[in-house]
Structure formats: C-alpha cells, structure tokens
Amino acid sequence: MRALIISDVHSNLEALQRVMDDAAARGGFDAVWCLGDVVGYGPDPEGCIDLLSRQELVCVAGNHDWAAVGRIGVEQFNDRAAQAALWTAARLKRDHVRFLAGLALVERQGDFTLAHGSLRDPVWEYLVNRDSALNTFSRLTTPYCLVGHSHLPFLCRERDGVAEFAPFAENESVSLGASRMIINPGSVGQPRDGDARASYALYDSDEGAVTRHRAAYNVPVTQERMRRAGLPEHLIWRLSHGR
Ligand code: ZN
C-alpha cells in the first residue's frame, strides 16, 4: 500500500495538482492522507476540496478548516489569516462546508495516527519542541504520528524517553523501525522552510519507509488568482519565498 501524505494545502490547487502528478510519476499511491488546513490563505478552496474528495482520502481538520466553517472564530488569527478565512467562508458551497465541518480531529490508519497540530491540541498546538513532542508521544497509541501545522518538514524520534528532532531532507527515505516517530511532511500550498516548492511525503508499506519529496509548481499562477481574489499582498508575496 502506498499513501500520499500531504498537509497545509491552503487552497493552492496549482500546488496540489502538481504534487499529485509528481507522486503519480514516482509510482503512484492508493490513498491520500491529509493532515489538515485544506483551505485558508489561497484562492481555490472549492477546487482543492473537490480534487481531494475524488481520492481515497483520510483527512483531519486544521485550524483554517474549522475557521472557514465557523467552528472556531478568527480572533486567534493574525489579520491576514483572518481576512483570508472570511473570504474563504463567504464562497464555500454547502457541500464544501459539509466536507470541512465533518473532518475528525484525529484519524488512525494502521501504524499511523494523523493530526493537524499535535495530539494534545490537534487544532492549535505547534509541535516544534521537545515538550510538545514528548506530550504527543505520551498520547500516541500507534508507532508513528503524522502532523502538519508548522509547515516545517521534520522527523522526531523517541529514544529512551527523549524526543530527538532531525531535519527531513528532500528525497530522504526514513525506514520505520523500532523507535516511535513523529513525522511532518511540510506544506503543499504555503511552504515556510525557505523553499517555494511544494513539500510532501510518500509512505510505502512494502518498503516500510516514508520518503519526502518536493514538487516545483507554477507559483505565479496561484499568485495571480490570489491577486484577482483580493487576498492580502503579503500572502501572495510569501509564496515566492517559501516563508
Ligand atoms: Zn497551515
């Protein structure tokens, strides 16, 4: 079984389409595991939901998904994120609202647990330090956990009660072995690790490995659509820089 692992698509259909094409060219996938924030920031919320809905999909809710359907307010968002969330909410049709509102906070697939931020606080917590990683390990009932939210790809292994973070490099293949692990595949639609290309991972159950990849997409196409939609200039700018 092969799963395409994606997170933080953020209504960037151009990037999502390229990631799916890239993954198809690398041997394809049987299922899509999405770690939340399908919408928010970008210009194509309906297109991204429609494309994902046509896949064999397991998807958890992110903070932007809930904000777009009113399950949380936008008070905790910065001004630009709030503006984009309200823009998204205003254009979603009933089916899209139903899709987003129906997403669970945590899903389990075989040896993996999927959540957007962390297992302590799936919608909001950024899993970026040892404290948050150890807390998620303490709640983890499967060997491996997949998270997004920070838009930063990483690996975090549990060894002798310690959480060890390591970079998850492009084209790096990590073997799933004895130690438990938290994996972040990076962001499809708004990378923040200084690389503008979309980031994702592929899980292959025969190989027992997860591999991270990057896919270059046509950033100006997304940016032009954002400009036409009147989305904040900073959100447009940052896609060129991967930050
Ligand atoms: Zn996000």
Short mmCIF file of C-alpha atoms and ligand atoms in Angstrom, two decimals:
data_model
loop_
_atom_site.label_atom_id
_atom_site.label_comp_id
_atom_site.label_asym_id
_atom_site.label_seq_id
_atom_site.Cartn_x
_atom_site.Cartn_y
_atom_site.Cartn_z
CA MET A 1 0.00 0.00 0.00
CA ARG A 2 1.22 3.44 -0.86
CA ALA A 3 -0.11 6.63 0.70
CA LEU A 4 0.47 10.20 -0.41
CA ILE A 5 1.00 12.22 2.79
CA ILE A 6 0.16 15.90 2.46
CA SER A 7 -0.55 18.82 4.77
CA ASP A 8 -1.41 22.51 4.68
CA VAL A 9 -2.68 22.62 1.10
CA HIS A 10 -4.21 26.03 1.87
CA SER A 11 -6.43 26.35 -1.19
CA ASN A 12 -3.43 26.18 -3.52
CA LEU A 13 -4.85 24.00 -6.31
CA GLU A 14 -1.88 24.58 -8.61
CA ALA A 15 0.48 23.16 -5.97
CA LEU A 16 -1.85 20.28 -5.03
CA GLN A 17 -2.28 19.21 -8.63
CA ARG A 18 1.49 19.22 -9.19
CA VAL A 19 2.10 17.20 -6.03
CA MET A 20 -0.38 14.57 -7.16
CA ASP A 21 1.20 14.43 -10.63
CA ASP A 22 4.69 14.21 -9.10
CA ALA A 23 3.62 11.41 -6.75
CA ALA A 24 1.95 9.59 -9.65
CA ALA A 25 5.21 9.77 -11.61
CA ARG A 26 7.06 8.27 -8.62
CA GLY A 27 4.99 5.10 -8.61
CA GLY A 28 1.59 6.44 -7.62
CA PHE A 29 -0.46 5.99 -4.46
CA ASP A 30 -3.52 4.10 -3.28
CA ALA A 31 -4.70 6.66 -0.74
CA VAL A 32 -4.23 10.28 0.28
CA TRP A 33 -3.60 11.05 3.95
CA CYS A 34 -4.15 14.76 4.53
CA LEU A 35 -3.11 16.41 7.80
CA GLY A 36 -5.43 19.41 7.67
CA ASP A 37 -5.65 23.02 6.53
CA VAL A 38 -7.06 22.12 3.14
CA VAL A 39 -8.28 25.72 2.89
CA GLY A 40 -7.26 29.20 4.06
CA TYR A 41 -4.76 31.71 2.58
CA GLY A 42 -5.12 30.61 -1.07
CA PRO A 43 -7.51 31.20 -3.98
CA ASP A 44 -9.07 27.77 -4.68
CA PRO A 45 -10.80 26.28 -1.63
CA GLU A 46 -13.56 24.54 -3.64
CA GLY A 47 -11.14 23.16 -6.24
CA CYS A 48 -8.91 21.65 -3.55
CA ILE A 49 -11.84 20.08 -1.69
CA ASP A 50 -13.28 18.69 -4.93
CA LEU A 51 -9.94 17.19 -6.01
CA LEU A 52 -9.29 15.60 -2.62
CA SER A 53 -12.86 14.31 -2.37
CA ARG A 54 -12.30 12.28 -5.51
CA GLN A 55 -9.38 10.40 -3.87
CA GLU A 56 -9.36 7.52 -1.42
CA LEU A 57 -8.99 10.09 1.33
CA VAL A 58 -8.34 10.22 5.05
CA CYS A 59 -8.24 13.82 6.26
CA VAL A 60 -8.16 15.54 9.64
CA ALA A 61 -9.27 19.08 10.49
CA GLY A 62 -6.91 22.03 10.79
CA ASN A 63 -7.49 25.44 12.36
CA HIS A 64 -8.13 27.05 8.96
CA ASP A 65 -10.66 24.35 8.03
CA TRP A 66 -12.62 24.97 11.20
CA ALA A 67 -12.40 28.75 10.87
CA ALA A 68 -13.78 28.56 7.32
CA VAL A 69 -16.94 26.86 8.58
CA GLY A 70 -17.34 28.83 11.80
CA ARG A 71 -16.37 26.01 14.20
CA ILE A 72 -13.81 28.43 15.67
CA GLY A 73 -13.70 32.22 15.44
CA VAL A 74 -10.92 34.15 13.73
CA GLU A 75 -9.92 36.09 16.88
CA GLN A 76 -6.79 33.97 17.32
CA PHE A 77 -5.76 34.50 13.69
CA ASN A 78 -3.49 37.34 12.58
CA ASP A 79 -5.20 39.97 10.40
CA ARG A 80 -4.20 38.46 7.05
CA ALA A 81 -5.16 34.92 8.02
CA ALA A 82 -8.49 36.20 9.36
CA GLN A 83 -9.15 38.12 6.15
CA ALA A 84 -8.43 35.01 4.08
CA ALA A 85 -10.60 32.84 6.37
CA LEU A 86 -13.57 35.20 5.99
CA TRP A 87 -13.03 35.33 2.21
CA THR A 88 -12.99 31.50 2.14
CA ALA A 89 -16.11 31.19 4.32
CA ALA A 90 -18.04 33.54 2.05
CA ARG A 91 -17.53 31.45 -1.07
CA LEU A 92 -17.91 27.86 0.15
CA LYS A 93 -20.95 25.97 -1.10
CA ARG A 94 -22.98 23.68 1.13
CA ASP A 95 -21.11 20.51 0.07
CA HIS A 96 -17.75 22.12 0.81
CA VAL A 97 -18.94 23.26 4.22
CA ARG A 98 -20.18 19.75 4.95
CA PHE A 99 -16.81 18.28 3.94
CA LEU A 100 -14.83 20.62 6.21
CA ALA A 101 -17.25 20.51 9.14
CA GLY A 102 -17.22 16.71 9.04
CA LEU A 103 -13.45 16.28 9.42
CA ALA A 104 -12.30 14.48 12.56
CA LEU A 105 -9.50 15.85 14.73
CA VAL A 106 -7.57 12.58 14.85
CA GLU A 107 -7.59 9.58 12.50
CA ARG A 108 -5.79 6.25 12.68
CA GLN A 109 -4.54 4.29 9.68
CA GLY A 110 -2.65 1.10 10.53
CA ASP A 111 0.56 2.05 12.34
CA PHE A 112 -0.08 5.80 11.91
CA THR A 113 -2.04 8.41 13.83
CA LEU A 114 -2.89 11.58 11.89
CA ALA A 115 -3.48 15.00 13.47
CA HIS A 116 -3.03 18.59 12.32
CA GLY A 117 -1.05 20.15 15.18
CA SER A 118 -0.46 17.65 17.97
CA LEU A 119 -2.33 15.02 19.96
CA ARG A 120 -2.62 17.34 22.99
CA ASP A 121 -4.32 20.07 20.97
CA PRO A 122 -4.92 18.87 17.40
CA VAL A 123 -6.21 22.17 16.05
CA TRP A 124 -3.82 24.67 17.58
CA GLU A 125 -0.59 23.30 19.06
CA TYR A 126 2.63 23.70 17.05
CA LEU A 127 4.68 20.57 17.60
CA VAL A 128 8.10 22.20 17.37
CA ASN A 129 9.91 21.43 20.63
CA ARG A 130 10.71 18.52 22.95
CA ASP A 131 7.94 19.31 25.41
CA SER A 132 5.23 19.20 22.77
CA ALA A 133 6.77 16.12 21.12
CA LEU A 134 7.00 14.18 24.41
CA ASN A 135 3.42 15.06 25.22
CA THR A 136 2.25 13.74 21.86
CA PHE A 137 4.33 10.56 22.33
CA SER A 138 2.64 10.07 25.71
CA ARG A 139 -0.78 10.07 24.00
CA LEU A 140 0.27 8.08 20.93
CA THR A 141 -1.23 4.57 20.69
CA THR A 142 0.37 3.68 17.32
CA PRO A 143 4.09 3.54 16.46
CA TYR A 144 4.05 6.63 14.25
CA CYS A 145 2.35 10.02 14.23
CA LEU A 146 1.89 12.38 11.27
CA VAL A 147 1.40 16.11 11.88
CA GLY A 148 1.46 19.37 9.91
CA HIS A 149 0.54 22.92 11.04
CA SER A 150 4.07 24.38 11.36
CA HIS A 151 4.65 23.96 7.59
CA LEU A 152 8.17 22.73 8.51
CA PRO A 153 9.26 19.23 7.49
CA PHE A 154 10.96 17.22 10.26
CA LEU A 155 11.42 13.84 11.88
CA CYS A 156 11.22 13.35 15.63
CA ARG A 157 12.28 10.02 17.15
CA GLU A 158 11.55 8.82 20.67
CA ARG A 159 14.69 7.28 22.17
CA ASP A 160 14.95 6.28 25.83
CA GLY A 161 12.21 8.71 26.76
CA VAL A 162 13.82 11.58 24.87
CA ALA A 163 12.41 13.29 21.76
CA GLU A 164 15.11 13.85 19.13
CA PHE A 165 14.30 16.22 16.29
CA ALA A 166 16.07 15.88 12.93
CA PRO A 167 15.60 17.50 9.54
CA PHE A 168 13.61 15.52 6.96
CA ALA A 169 15.62 16.22 3.81
CA GLU A 170 14.39 16.22 0.23
CA ASN A 171 14.40 12.68 -1.20
CA GLU A 172 15.35 11.28 2.21
CA SER A 173 13.80 7.90 2.88
CA VAL A 174 13.28 7.06 6.53
CA SER A 175 12.88 3.42 7.50
CA LEU A 176 10.14 2.72 10.00
CA GLY A 177 11.85 0.71 12.71
CA ALA A 178 11.78 0.13 16.43
CA SER A 179 11.67 3.71 17.68
CA ARG A 180 8.42 5.62 17.64
CA MET A 181 8.39 8.65 15.39
CA ILE A 182 6.54 11.88 14.64
CA ILE A 183 6.79 12.99 11.01
CA ASN A 184 5.88 16.32 9.42
CA PRO A 185 5.87 16.20 5.59
CA GLY A 186 6.00 20.01 5.21
CA SER A 187 3.38 22.11 3.42
CA VAL A 188 1.95 21.70 -0.06
CA GLY A 189 0.43 25.12 -0.51
CA GLN A 190 2.48 27.50 1.62
CA PRO A 191 5.97 26.13 2.48
CA ARG A 192 7.81 28.02 5.23
CA ASP A 193 11.23 26.36 5.15
CA GLY A 194 12.77 28.78 2.67
CA ASP A 195 11.94 26.65 -0.39
CA ALA A 196 8.99 27.73 -2.52
CA ARG A 197 8.38 24.27 -3.98
CA ALA A 198 5.53 22.16 -2.62
CA SER A 199 6.56 19.59 0.00
CA TYR A 200 5.01 16.16 0.58
CA ALA A 201 5.83 12.57 1.52
CA LEU A 202 5.08 9.06 0.27
CA TYR A 203 4.58 6.04 2.52
CA ASP A 204 5.26 2.59 1.08
CA SER A 205 4.15 -0.28 3.32
CA ASP A 206 6.20 -2.89 1.39
CA GLU A 207 9.38 -0.87 1.87
CA GLY A 208 8.36 0.12 5.40
CA ALA A 209 9.55 3.64 4.64
CA VAL A 210 8.41 7.23 4.29
CA THR A 211 10.16 9.41 1.70
CA ARG A 212 9.90 13.18 1.38
CA HIS A 213 9.77 14.93 -1.97
CA ARG A 214 9.44 18.41 -3.45
CA ALA A 215 7.47 19.43 -6.48
CA ALA A 216 8.02 22.74 -8.26
CA TYR A 217 4.73 24.29 -9.34
CA ASN A 218 3.72 27.41 -11.21
CA VAL A 219 3.74 29.88 -8.30
CA PRO A 220 2.73 32.94 -10.43
CA VAL A 221 -0.50 31.18 -11.49
CA THR A 222 -1.58 30.87 -7.84
CA GLN A 223 -0.38 34.40 -7.08
CA GLU A 224 -2.36 35.88 -9.97
CA ARG A 225 -5.51 34.10 -8.79
CA MET A 226 -4.94 35.46 -5.28
CA ARG A 227 -4.48 38.98 -6.63
CA ARG A 228 -7.72 38.75 -8.57
CA ALA A 229 -9.47 37.48 -5.45
CA GLY A 230 -8.19 40.48 -3.49
CA LEU A 231 -6.31 38.34 -0.96
CA PRO A 232 -3.63 40.11 1.16
CA GLU A 233 -0.43 41.04 -0.70
CA HIS A 234 1.82 39.52 1.98
CA LEU A 235 0.22 36.11 1.47
CA ILE A 236 0.91 36.44 -2.26
CA TRP A 237 4.49 37.56 -1.69
CA ARG A 238 5.45 34.78 0.70
CA LEU A 239 4.70 32.01 -1.83
CA SER A 240 7.67 33.21 -3.92
CA HIS A 241 9.98 32.84 -0.95
CA GLY A 242 8.73 29.76 0.88
CA ARG A 243 8.32 31.61 4.17
ZN ZN B 1 -1.43 25.70 7.86
#
